[in-house]
Tab-separated table of C-alpha atoms in Angstrom:
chain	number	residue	atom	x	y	z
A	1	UNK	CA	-52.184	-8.473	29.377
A	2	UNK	CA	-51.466	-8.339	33.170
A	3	UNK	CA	-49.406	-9.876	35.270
A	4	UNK	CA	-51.678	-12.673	36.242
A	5	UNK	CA	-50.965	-13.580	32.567
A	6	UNK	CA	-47.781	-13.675	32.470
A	7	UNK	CA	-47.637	-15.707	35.277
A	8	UNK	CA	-50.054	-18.606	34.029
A	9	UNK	CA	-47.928	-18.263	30.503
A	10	UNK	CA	-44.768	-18.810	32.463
A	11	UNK	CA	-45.863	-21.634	34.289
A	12	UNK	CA	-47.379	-23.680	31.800
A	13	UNK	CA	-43.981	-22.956	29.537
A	14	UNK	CA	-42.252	-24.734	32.340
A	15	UNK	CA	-44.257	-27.871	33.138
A	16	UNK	CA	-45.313	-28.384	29.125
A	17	UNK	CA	-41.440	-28.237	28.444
A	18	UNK	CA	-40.131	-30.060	31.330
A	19	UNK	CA	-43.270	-32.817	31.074
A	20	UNK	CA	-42.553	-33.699	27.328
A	21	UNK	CA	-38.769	-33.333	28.253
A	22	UNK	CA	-38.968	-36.142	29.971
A	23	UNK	CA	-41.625	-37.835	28.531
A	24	UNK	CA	-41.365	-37.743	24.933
A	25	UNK	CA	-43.651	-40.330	24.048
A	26	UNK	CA	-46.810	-38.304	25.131
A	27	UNK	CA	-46.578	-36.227	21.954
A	28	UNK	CA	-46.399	-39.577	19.916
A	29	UNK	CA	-49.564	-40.793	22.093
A	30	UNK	CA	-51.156	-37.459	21.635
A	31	UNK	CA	-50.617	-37.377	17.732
A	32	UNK	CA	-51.957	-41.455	17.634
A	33	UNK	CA	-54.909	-40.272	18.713
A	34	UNK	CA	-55.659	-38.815	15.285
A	35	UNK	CA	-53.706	-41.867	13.675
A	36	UNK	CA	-55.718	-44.428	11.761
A	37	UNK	CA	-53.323	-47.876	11.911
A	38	UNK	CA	-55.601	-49.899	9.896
A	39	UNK	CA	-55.126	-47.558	6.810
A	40	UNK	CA	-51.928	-45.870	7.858
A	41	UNK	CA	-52.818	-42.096	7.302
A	42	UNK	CA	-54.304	-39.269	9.722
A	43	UNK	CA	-58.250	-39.419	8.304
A	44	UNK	CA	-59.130	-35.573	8.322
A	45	UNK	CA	-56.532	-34.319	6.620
A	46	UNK	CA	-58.254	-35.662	3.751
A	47	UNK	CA	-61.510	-34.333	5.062
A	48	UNK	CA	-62.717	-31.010	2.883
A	49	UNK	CA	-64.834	-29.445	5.672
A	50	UNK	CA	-61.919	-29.852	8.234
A	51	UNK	CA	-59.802	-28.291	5.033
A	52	UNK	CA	-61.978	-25.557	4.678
A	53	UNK	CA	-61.879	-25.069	8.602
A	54	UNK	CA	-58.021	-24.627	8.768
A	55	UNK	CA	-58.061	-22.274	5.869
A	56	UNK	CA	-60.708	-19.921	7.250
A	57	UNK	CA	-58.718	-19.803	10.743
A	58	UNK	CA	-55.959	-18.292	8.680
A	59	UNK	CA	-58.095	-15.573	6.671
A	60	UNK	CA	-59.958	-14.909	10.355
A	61	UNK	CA	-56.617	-13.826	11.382
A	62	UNK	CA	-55.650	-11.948	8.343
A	63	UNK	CA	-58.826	-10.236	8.419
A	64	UNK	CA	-58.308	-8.871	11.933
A	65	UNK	CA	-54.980	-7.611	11.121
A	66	UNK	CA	-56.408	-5.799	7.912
A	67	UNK	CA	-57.218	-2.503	9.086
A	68	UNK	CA	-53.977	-2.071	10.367
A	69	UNK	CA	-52.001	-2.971	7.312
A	70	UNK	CA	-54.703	-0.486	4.773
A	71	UNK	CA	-54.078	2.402	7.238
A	72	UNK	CA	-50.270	1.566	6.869
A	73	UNK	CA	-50.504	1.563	2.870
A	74	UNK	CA	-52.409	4.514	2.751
A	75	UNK	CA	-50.263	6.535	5.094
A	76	UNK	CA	-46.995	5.654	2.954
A	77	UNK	CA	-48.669	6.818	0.066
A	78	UNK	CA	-50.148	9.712	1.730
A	79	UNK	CA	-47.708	11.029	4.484
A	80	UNK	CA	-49.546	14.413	4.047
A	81	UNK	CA	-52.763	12.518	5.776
A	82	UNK	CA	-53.243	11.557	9.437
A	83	UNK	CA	-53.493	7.691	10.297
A	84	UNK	CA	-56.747	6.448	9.622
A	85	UNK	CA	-56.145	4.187	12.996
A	86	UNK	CA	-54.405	4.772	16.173
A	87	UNK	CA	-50.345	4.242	15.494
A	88	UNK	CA	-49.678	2.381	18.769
A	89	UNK	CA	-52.265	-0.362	17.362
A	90	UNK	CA	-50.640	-0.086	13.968
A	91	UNK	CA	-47.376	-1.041	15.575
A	92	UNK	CA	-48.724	-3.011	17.927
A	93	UNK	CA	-51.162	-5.539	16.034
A	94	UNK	CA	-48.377	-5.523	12.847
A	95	UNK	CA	-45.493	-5.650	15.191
A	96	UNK	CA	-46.564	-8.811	16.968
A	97	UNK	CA	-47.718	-10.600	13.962
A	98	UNK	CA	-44.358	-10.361	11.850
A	99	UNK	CA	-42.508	-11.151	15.036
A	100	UNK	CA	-44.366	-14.358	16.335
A	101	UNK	CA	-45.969	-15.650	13.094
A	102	UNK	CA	-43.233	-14.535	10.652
A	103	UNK	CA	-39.814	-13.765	11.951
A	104	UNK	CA	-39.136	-16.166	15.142
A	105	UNK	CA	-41.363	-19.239	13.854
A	106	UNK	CA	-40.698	-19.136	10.024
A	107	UNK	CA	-37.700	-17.824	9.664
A	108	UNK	CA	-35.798	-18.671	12.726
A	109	UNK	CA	-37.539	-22.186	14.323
A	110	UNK	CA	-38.697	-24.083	11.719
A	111	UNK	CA	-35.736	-23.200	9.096
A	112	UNK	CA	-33.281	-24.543	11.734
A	113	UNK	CA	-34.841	-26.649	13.967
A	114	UNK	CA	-35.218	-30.001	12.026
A	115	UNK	CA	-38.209	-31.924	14.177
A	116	UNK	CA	-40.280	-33.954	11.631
A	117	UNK	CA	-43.693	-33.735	11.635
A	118	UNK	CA	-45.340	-36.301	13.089
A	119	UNK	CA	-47.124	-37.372	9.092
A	120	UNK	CA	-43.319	-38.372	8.140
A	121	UNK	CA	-41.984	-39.992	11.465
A	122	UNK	CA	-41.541	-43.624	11.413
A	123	UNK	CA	-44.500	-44.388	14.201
A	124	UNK	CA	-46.980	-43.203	11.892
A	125	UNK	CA	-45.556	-45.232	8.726
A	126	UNK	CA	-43.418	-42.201	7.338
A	127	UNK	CA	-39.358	-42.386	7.105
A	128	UNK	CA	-37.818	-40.102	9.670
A	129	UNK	CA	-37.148	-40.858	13.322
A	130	UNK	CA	-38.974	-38.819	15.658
A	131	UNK	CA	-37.179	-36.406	18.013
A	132	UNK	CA	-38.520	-34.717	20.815
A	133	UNK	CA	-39.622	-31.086	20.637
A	134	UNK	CA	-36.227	-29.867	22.529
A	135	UNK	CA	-33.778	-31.876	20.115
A	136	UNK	CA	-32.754	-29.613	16.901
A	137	UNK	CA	-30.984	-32.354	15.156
A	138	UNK	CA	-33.826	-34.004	13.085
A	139	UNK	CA	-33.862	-34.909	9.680
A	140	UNK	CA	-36.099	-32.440	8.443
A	141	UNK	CA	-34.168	-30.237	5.901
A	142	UNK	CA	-36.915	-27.195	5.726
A	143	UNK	CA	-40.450	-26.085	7.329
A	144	UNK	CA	-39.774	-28.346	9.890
A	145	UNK	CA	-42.561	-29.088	12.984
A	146	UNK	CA	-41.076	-26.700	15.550
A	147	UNK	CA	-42.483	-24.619	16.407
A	148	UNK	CA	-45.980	-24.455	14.385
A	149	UNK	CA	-46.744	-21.419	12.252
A	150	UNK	CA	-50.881	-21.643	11.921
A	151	UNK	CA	-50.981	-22.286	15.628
A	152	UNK	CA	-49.096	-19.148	16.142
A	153	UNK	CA	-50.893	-17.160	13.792
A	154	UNK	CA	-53.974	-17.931	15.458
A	155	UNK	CA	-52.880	-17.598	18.997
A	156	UNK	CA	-52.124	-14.290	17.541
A	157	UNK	CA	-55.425	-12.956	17.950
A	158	UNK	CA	-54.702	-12.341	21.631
A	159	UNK	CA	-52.855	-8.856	20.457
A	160	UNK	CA	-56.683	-7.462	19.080
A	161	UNK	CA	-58.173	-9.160	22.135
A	162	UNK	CA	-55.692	-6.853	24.363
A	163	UNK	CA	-57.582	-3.624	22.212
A	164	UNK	CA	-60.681	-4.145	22.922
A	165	UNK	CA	-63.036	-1.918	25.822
A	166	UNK	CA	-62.019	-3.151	28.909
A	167	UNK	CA	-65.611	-4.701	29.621
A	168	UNK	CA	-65.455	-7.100	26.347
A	169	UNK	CA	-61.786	-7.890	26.673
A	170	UNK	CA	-62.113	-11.379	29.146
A	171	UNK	CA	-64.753	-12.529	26.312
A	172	UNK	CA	-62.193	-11.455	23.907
A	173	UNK	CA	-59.178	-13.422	25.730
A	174	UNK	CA	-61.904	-16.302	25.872
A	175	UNK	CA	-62.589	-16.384	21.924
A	176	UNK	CA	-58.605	-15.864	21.187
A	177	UNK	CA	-57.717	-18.917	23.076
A	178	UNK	CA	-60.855	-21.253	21.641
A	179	UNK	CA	-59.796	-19.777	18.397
A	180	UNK	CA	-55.897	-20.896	18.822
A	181	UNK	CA	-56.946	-24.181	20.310
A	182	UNK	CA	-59.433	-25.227	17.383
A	183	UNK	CA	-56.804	-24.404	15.065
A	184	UNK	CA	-54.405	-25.720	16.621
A	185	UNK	CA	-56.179	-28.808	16.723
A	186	UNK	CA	-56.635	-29.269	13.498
A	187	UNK	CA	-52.840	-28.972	12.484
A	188	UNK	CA	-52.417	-31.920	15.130
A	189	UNK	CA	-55.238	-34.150	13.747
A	190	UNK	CA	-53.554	-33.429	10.575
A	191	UNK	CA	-50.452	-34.888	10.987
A	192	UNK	CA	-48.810	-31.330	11.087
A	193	UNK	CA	-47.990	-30.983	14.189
A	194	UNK	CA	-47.125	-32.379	17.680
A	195	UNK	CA	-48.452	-31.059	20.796
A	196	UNK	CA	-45.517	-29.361	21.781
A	197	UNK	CA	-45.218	-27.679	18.387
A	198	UNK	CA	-48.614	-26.062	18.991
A	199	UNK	CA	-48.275	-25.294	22.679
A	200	UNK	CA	-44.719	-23.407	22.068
A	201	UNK	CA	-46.974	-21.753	19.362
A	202	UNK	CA	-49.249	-20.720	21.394
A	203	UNK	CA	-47.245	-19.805	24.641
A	204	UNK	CA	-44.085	-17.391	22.893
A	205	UNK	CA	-46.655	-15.726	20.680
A	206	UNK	CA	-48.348	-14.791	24.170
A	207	UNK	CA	-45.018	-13.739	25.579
A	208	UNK	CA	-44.496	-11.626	22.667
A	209	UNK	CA	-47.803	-9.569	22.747
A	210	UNK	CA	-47.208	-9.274	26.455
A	211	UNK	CA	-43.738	-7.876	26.064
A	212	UNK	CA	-45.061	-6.128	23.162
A	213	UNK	CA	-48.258	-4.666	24.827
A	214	UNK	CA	-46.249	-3.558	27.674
A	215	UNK	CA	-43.894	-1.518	25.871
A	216	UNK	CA	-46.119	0.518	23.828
A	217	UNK	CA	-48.850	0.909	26.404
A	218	UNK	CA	-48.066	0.416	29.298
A	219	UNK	CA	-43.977	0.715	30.848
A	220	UNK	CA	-43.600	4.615	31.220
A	221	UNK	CA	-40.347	4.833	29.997
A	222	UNK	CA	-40.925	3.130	26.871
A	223	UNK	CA	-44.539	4.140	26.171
A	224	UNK	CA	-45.157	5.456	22.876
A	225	UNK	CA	-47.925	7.792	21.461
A	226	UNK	CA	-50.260	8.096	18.461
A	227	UNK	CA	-49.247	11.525	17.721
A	228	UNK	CA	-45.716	10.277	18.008
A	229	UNK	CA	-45.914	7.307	15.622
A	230	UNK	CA	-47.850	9.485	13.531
A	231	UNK	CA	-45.219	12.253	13.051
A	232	UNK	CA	-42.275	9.746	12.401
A	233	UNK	CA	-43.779	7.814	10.222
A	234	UNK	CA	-44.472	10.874	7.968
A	235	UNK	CA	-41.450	12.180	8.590
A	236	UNK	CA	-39.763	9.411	7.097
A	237	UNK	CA	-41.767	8.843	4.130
A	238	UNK	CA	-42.009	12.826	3.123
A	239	UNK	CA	-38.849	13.074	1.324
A	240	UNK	CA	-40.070	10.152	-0.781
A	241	UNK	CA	-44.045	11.420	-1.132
A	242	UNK	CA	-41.964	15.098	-2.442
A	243	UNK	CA	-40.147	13.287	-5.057
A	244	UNK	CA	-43.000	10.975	-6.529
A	245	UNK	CA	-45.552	14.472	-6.861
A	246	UNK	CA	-42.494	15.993	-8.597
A	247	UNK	CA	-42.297	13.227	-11.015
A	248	UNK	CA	-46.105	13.461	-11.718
A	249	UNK	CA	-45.539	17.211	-11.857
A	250	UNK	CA	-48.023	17.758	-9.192
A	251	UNK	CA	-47.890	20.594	-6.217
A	252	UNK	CA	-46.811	18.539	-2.989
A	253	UNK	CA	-49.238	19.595	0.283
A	254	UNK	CA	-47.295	21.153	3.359
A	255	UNK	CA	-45.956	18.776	6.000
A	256	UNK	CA	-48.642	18.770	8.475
A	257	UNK	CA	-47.929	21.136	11.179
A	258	UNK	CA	-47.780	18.734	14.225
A	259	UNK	CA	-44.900	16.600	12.755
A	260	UNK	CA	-42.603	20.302	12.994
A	261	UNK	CA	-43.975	20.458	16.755
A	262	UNK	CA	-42.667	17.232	17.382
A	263	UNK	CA	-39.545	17.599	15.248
A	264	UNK	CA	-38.932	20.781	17.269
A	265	UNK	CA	-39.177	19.148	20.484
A	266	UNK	CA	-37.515	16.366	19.584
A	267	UNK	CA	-34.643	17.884	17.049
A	268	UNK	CA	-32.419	15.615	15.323
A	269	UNK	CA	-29.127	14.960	16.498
């Protein structure tokens, strides 16, 4: 998550937008390459192993974020408890999924920005016309093409590749990106998804770990801590965790002593 990073994201942002800007077509000669004329459909997407392949990519990336979401659940039910995982990669690995995967691709792009697919565009025998990826006004009413969830999900892996040891982490970058690629793949040979669709994928969910990454870790006057994260999030949740042992009649535990050292150092306003 450097700078060097940022830089190749950047760059490739602008000539993948600005090439397919004013070349359109390539996407539909891309996507034709997983086109079968002679029977009208995209082959593998009715091929089980290739099924099997795109589901697994999803559970991959589920599984990675799994730690973080149990030590979540088990510190809202027990506030009284430490983490059971560092809070900056709590936020961090959670933060970056619901914003790339959930909030700016599902519920912002592809509710209002109506590309069709390419399965359903007239080229490839469906009924809508095709638009290119920077024209919102196609006739798709709902999870539209733009940009492509999976592929961002999968790109996602990029925020666990940014915590691991320094040493591992290029291999780590490596895997993330044959990972997203592969995957992303697949949703093209599917008829899912354009090549745009899976490059934006791919390039804002990098922008968004490297923003994210950044702020936690490394900008000084943002950087958060463990102990921090920790504190609030039990502050927070106490009053709740008192009521619920009241209601099961049972003898709440102290607040742990380092959320009142932060509290007093920190007092509320």
């Amino acid at each position: 998550m450097n700078r060097t990073g940022l830089f190749i994201a950047l760059s490739l942002s602008l000539v993948v937008g600005l090439l397919f800007g004013i070349f359109p077509e390539l996407d539909l000669d891309l996507a034709g390459l997983f086109y079968d004329p002679a029977t009208r459909i995209f082959p593998l997407k009715l091929n089980t192993p290739a099924e099997i392949m795109r589901d697994g990519a999803m559970w991959i990336a589920w599984g990675l974020a799994l730690p973080a979401i149990v030590a979540l659940v088990v510190k809202l039910l027990r506030p009284d408890r430490p983490l059971m995982m560092s809070g900056r990669a709590i936020v961090f690995l959670l933060g970056t999924l619901i914003l790339s995967a959930g909030i700016l691709t599902n519920l912002t792009f592809k509710s209002y920005w109506g590309r069709p697919r390419p399965v359903v565009v007239t080229e490839f025998n469906g009924p809508d016309k095709f638009v290119p990826w920077w024209d919102p006004r196609g006739a798709c009413p709902r999870n539209c093409s733009f940009f492509s969830g999976e592929g961002a999900t999968a790109f996602w892996t990029f925020a666990p590749a940014a915590l691991t040891p320094p040493a591992w982490r290029p291999l780590a970058y490596a895997a993330a990106t044959l990972f997203g690629v592969v995957t992303s793949l697949l949703r093209m040979a599917f008829g899912g998804h354009f090549f745009t669709d899976v490059a934006a994928a791919g390039l804002v969910t990098f922008l968004v770990i490297w923003l994210a990454y950044a702020y936690i870790y490394r900008w000084p006057s943002t950087r958060l801590s463990d102990e921090g994260i920790d504190a609030a999030l039990t502050k927070l949740i106490w009053p709740a965790y008192l009521w619920r042992q009241r209601l099961l009649g049972r003898r709440a535990a102290s607040k742990p002593s380092f959320v009142n050292r932060i509290t007093e150092v920190h007092p509320d306003d």
